[in-house]
Short mmCIF file of C-alpha atoms in Angstrom, two decimals:
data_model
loop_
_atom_site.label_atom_id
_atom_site.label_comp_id
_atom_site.label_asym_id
_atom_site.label_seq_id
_atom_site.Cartn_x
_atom_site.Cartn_y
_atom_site.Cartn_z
CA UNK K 518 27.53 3.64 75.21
CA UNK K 519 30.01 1.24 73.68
CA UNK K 520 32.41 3.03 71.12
CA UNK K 521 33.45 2.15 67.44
CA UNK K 522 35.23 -1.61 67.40
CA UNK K 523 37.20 -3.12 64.83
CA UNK K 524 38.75 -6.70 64.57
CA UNK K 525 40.80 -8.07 64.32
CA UNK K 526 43.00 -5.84 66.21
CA UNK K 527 46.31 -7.39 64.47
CA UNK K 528 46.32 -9.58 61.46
CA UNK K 529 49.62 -11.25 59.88
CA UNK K 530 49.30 -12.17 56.31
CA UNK K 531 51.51 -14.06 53.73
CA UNK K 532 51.89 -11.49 50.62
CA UNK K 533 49.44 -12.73 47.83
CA UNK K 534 46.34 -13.96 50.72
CA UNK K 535 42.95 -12.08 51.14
CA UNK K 536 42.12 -10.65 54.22
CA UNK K 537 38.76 -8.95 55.57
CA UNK K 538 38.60 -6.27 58.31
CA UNK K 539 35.61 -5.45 60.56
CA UNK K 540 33.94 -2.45 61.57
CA UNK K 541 31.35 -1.88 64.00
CA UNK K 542 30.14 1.66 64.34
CA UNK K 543 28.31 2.94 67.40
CA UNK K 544 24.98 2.44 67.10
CA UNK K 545 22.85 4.83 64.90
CA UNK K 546 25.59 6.62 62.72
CA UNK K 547 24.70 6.82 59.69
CA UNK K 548 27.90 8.02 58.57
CA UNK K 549 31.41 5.66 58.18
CA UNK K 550 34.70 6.37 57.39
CA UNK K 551 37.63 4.19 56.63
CA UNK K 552 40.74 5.25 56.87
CA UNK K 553 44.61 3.96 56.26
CA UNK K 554 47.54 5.15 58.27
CA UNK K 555 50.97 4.39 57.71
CA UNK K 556 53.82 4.27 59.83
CA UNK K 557 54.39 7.85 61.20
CA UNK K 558 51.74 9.43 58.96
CA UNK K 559 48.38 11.13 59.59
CA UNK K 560 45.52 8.69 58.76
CA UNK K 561 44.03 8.85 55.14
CA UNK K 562 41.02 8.50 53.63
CA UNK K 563 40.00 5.39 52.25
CA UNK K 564 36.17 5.69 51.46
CA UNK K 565 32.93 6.59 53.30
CA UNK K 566 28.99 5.45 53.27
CA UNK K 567 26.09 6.80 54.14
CA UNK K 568 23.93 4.17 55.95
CA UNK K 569 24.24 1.06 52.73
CA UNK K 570 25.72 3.15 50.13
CA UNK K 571 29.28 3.83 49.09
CA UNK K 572 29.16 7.63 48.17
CA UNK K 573 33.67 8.21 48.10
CA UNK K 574 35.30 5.64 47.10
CA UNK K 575 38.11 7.58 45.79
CA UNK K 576 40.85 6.96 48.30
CA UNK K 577 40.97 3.15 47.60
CA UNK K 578 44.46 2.65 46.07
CA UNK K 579 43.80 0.29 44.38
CA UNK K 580 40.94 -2.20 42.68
CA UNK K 581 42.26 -5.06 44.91
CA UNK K 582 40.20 -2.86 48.14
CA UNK K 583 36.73 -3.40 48.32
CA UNK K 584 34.50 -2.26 51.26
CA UNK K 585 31.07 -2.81 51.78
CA UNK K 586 28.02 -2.24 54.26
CA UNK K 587 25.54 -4.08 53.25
CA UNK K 588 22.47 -3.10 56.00
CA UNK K 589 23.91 0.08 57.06
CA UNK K 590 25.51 -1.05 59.68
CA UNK K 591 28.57 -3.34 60.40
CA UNK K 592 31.40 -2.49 57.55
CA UNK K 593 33.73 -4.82 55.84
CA UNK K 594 37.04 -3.61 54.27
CA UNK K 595 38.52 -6.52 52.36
CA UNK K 596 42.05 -6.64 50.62
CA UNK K 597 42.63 -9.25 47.97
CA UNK K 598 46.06 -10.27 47.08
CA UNK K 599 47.74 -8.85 49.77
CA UNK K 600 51.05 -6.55 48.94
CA UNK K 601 54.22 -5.88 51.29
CA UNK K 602 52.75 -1.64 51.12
CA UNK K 603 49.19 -2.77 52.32
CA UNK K 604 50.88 -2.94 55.84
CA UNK K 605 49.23 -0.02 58.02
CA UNK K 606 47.00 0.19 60.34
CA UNK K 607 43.34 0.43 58.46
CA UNK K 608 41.07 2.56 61.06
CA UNK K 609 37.26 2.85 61.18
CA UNK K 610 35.19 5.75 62.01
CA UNK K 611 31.15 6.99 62.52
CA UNK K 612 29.85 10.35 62.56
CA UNK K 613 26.86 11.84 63.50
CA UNK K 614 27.91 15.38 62.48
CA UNK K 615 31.15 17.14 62.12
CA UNK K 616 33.30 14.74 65.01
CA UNK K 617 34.19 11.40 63.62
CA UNK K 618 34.25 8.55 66.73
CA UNK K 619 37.54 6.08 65.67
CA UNK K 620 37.82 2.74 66.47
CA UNK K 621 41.46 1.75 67.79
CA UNK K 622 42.66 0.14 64.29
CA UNK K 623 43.31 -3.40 62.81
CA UNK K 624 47.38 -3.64 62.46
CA UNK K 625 47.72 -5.42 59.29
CA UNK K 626 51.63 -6.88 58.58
CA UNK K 627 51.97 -8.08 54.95
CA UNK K 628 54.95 -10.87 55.00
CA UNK H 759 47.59 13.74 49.79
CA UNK H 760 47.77 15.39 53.22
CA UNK H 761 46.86 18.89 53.81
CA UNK H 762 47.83 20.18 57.06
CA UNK H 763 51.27 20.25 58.27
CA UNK H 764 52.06 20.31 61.76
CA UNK H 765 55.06 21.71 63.52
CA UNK H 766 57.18 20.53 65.28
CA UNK H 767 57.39 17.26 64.34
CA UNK H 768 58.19 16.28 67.83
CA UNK H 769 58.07 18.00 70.62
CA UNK H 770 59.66 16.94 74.47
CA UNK H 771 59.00 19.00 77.40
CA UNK H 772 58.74 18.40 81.53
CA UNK H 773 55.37 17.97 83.21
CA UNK H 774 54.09 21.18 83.92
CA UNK H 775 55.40 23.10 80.98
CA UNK H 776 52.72 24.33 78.22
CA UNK H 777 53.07 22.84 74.76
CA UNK H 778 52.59 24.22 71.70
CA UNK H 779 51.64 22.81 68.28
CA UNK H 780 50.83 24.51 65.10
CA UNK H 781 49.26 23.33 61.73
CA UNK H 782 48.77 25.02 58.89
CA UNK H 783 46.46 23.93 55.39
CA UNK H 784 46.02 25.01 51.91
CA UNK H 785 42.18 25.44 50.75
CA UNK H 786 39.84 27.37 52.47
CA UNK H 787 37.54 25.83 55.58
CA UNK H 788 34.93 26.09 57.44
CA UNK H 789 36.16 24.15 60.75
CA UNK H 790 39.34 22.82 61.93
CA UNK H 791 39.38 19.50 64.35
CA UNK H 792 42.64 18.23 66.61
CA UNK H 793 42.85 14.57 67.44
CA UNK H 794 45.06 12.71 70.08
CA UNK H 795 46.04 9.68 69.30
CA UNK H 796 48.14 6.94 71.20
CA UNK H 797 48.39 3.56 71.71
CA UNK H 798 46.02 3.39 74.75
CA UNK H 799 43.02 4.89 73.48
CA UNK H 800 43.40 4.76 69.59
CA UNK H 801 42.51 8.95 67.91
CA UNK H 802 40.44 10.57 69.80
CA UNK H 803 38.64 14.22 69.03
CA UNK H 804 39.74 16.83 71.24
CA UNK H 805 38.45 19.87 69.75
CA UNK H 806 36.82 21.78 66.74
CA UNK H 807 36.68 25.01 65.81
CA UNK H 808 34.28 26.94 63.44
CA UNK H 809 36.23 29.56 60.70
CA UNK H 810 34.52 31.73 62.41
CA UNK H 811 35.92 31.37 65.81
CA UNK H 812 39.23 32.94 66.38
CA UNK H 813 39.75 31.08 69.79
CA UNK H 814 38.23 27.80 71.91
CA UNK H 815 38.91 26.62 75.05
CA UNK H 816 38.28 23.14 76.40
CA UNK H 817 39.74 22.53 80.05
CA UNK H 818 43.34 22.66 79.56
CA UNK H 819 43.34 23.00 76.29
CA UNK H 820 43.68 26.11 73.97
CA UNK H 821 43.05 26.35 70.01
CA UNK H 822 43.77 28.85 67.90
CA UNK H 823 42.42 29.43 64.14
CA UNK H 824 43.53 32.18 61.72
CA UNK H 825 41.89 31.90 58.64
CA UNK H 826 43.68 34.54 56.92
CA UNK H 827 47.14 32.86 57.33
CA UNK H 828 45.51 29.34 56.96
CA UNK H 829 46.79 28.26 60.18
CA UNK H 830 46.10 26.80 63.77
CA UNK H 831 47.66 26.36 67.11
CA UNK H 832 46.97 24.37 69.83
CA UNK H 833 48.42 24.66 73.26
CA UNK H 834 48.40 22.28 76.06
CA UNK H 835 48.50 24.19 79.46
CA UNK H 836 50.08 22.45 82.50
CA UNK H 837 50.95 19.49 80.64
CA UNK H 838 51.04 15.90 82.48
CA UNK H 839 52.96 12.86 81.57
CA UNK H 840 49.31 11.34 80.36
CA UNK H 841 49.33 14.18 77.58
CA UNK H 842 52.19 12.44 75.75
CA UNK H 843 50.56 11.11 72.35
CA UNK H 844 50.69 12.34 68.54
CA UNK H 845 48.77 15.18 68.08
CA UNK H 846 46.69 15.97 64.66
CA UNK H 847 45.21 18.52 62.75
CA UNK H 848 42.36 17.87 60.20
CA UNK H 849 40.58 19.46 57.75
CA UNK H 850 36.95 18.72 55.64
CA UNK H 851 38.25 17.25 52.49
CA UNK H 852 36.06 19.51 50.46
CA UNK H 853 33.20 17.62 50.69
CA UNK H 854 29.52 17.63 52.25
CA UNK H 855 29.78 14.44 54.35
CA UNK H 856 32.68 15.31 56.35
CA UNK H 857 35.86 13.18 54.75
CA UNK H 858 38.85 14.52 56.96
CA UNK H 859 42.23 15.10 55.90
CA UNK H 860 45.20 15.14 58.58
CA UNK H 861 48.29 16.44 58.96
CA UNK H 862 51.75 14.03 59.94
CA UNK H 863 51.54 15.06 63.50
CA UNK H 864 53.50 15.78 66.19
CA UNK H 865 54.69 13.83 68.39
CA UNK H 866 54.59 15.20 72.46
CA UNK H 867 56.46 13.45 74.78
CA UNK H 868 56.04 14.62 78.46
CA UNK H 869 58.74 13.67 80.40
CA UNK H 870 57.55 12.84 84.67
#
């Protein structure tokens, strides 16, 4: 079946602009995961639901990250005001048990 | 804050040769999962093991847990140039649901 996708694959934004990044999970995992990864680094953990809700949101670094998944489904990671360090790749994983399924990652390049 | 560390950082060897990474962690688990990742085919799970398990095998590959020294190894036998990638170690985040936490990595490169 088809895997975990996230668009868009590679956004560009001017320092200070909002930007919103898509996850689609395979299809009946109740469990997501968003991660950031910076240049070089392992990924880290951004924040995880269970189906609708938002159990962890401790890894956001900040209040301008929001994520949401409003019918359990497709996820949302949104970044207001934009900073130069918000450039990584932000990467979206399901679960069904213990092995988390990644998507391939939206590059995002703060100007 | 990451957890594991693997070594090396980077690793180049000739197709054919084995390859050998090691992590090691700092709280006490009860599995430890290695991912792949490069730029073909995003991070991919390759293999868990239970702290329970002392050694798992998975075609070519080889993992190794000690719990008592809080470290892992994986090896890579017969390595092929489609092996090169950045290889991770993660850990459960001490939590229920399954929040990872990864090492840096190391980075194989297997030369044709």
């Amino acid at each position: 079946g088809a895997g975990v996708s996230q668009s868009p694959r590679y956004k560009v934004a001017k320092r200070g602009q909002d930007v919103a990044l898509r996850c689609d999970p395979i299809s009946g995992h109740v469990s997501l995961f968003w991660y950031q990864q910076a240049l070089g680094q392992g990924p880290e953990f951004l924040t995880y639901f269970q189906n609708e809700a938002q159990l962890d949101k401790s890894g956001l670094p900040s209040d301008r990250f929001f994520a949401e998944r409003p019918e359990g489904s497709v996820s949302t990671l949104k970044i207001q005001r934009t900073q130069q360090e918000d450039s990584a790749v932000y990467l979206c994983a399901s679960s069904y048990q213990e092995t988390q399924y990644f998507g391939p990652g939206t590059r995002l390049l703060v100007l | 804050s990451q957890q594991g560390e693997e070594d090396p950082q980077a690793l180049s060897i000739q197709e054919g040769e084995n390859a050998t990474m090691n992590c090691s962690y700092k709280t006490s688990i009860n599995n430890l999962q290695w991912y792949r990742q490069n730029s073909g085919r995003g991070l991919v799970h390759l293999i868990l093991i239970r702290s329970n398990e002392r050694e798992k095998h998975s075609g070519r590959l080889r993992v190794t847990l000690d719990t008592s020294k809080k470290s892992s190894s994986l090896l890579i036998t017969a390595s092929r140039a489609a092996d090169t990638a950045s290889y991770f170690c993660a850990t459960p985040g001490g939590t229920s649901y399954g929040k990872l936490t990864f090492g840096q990595g190391t980075i194989l490169t297997v030369h044709p």
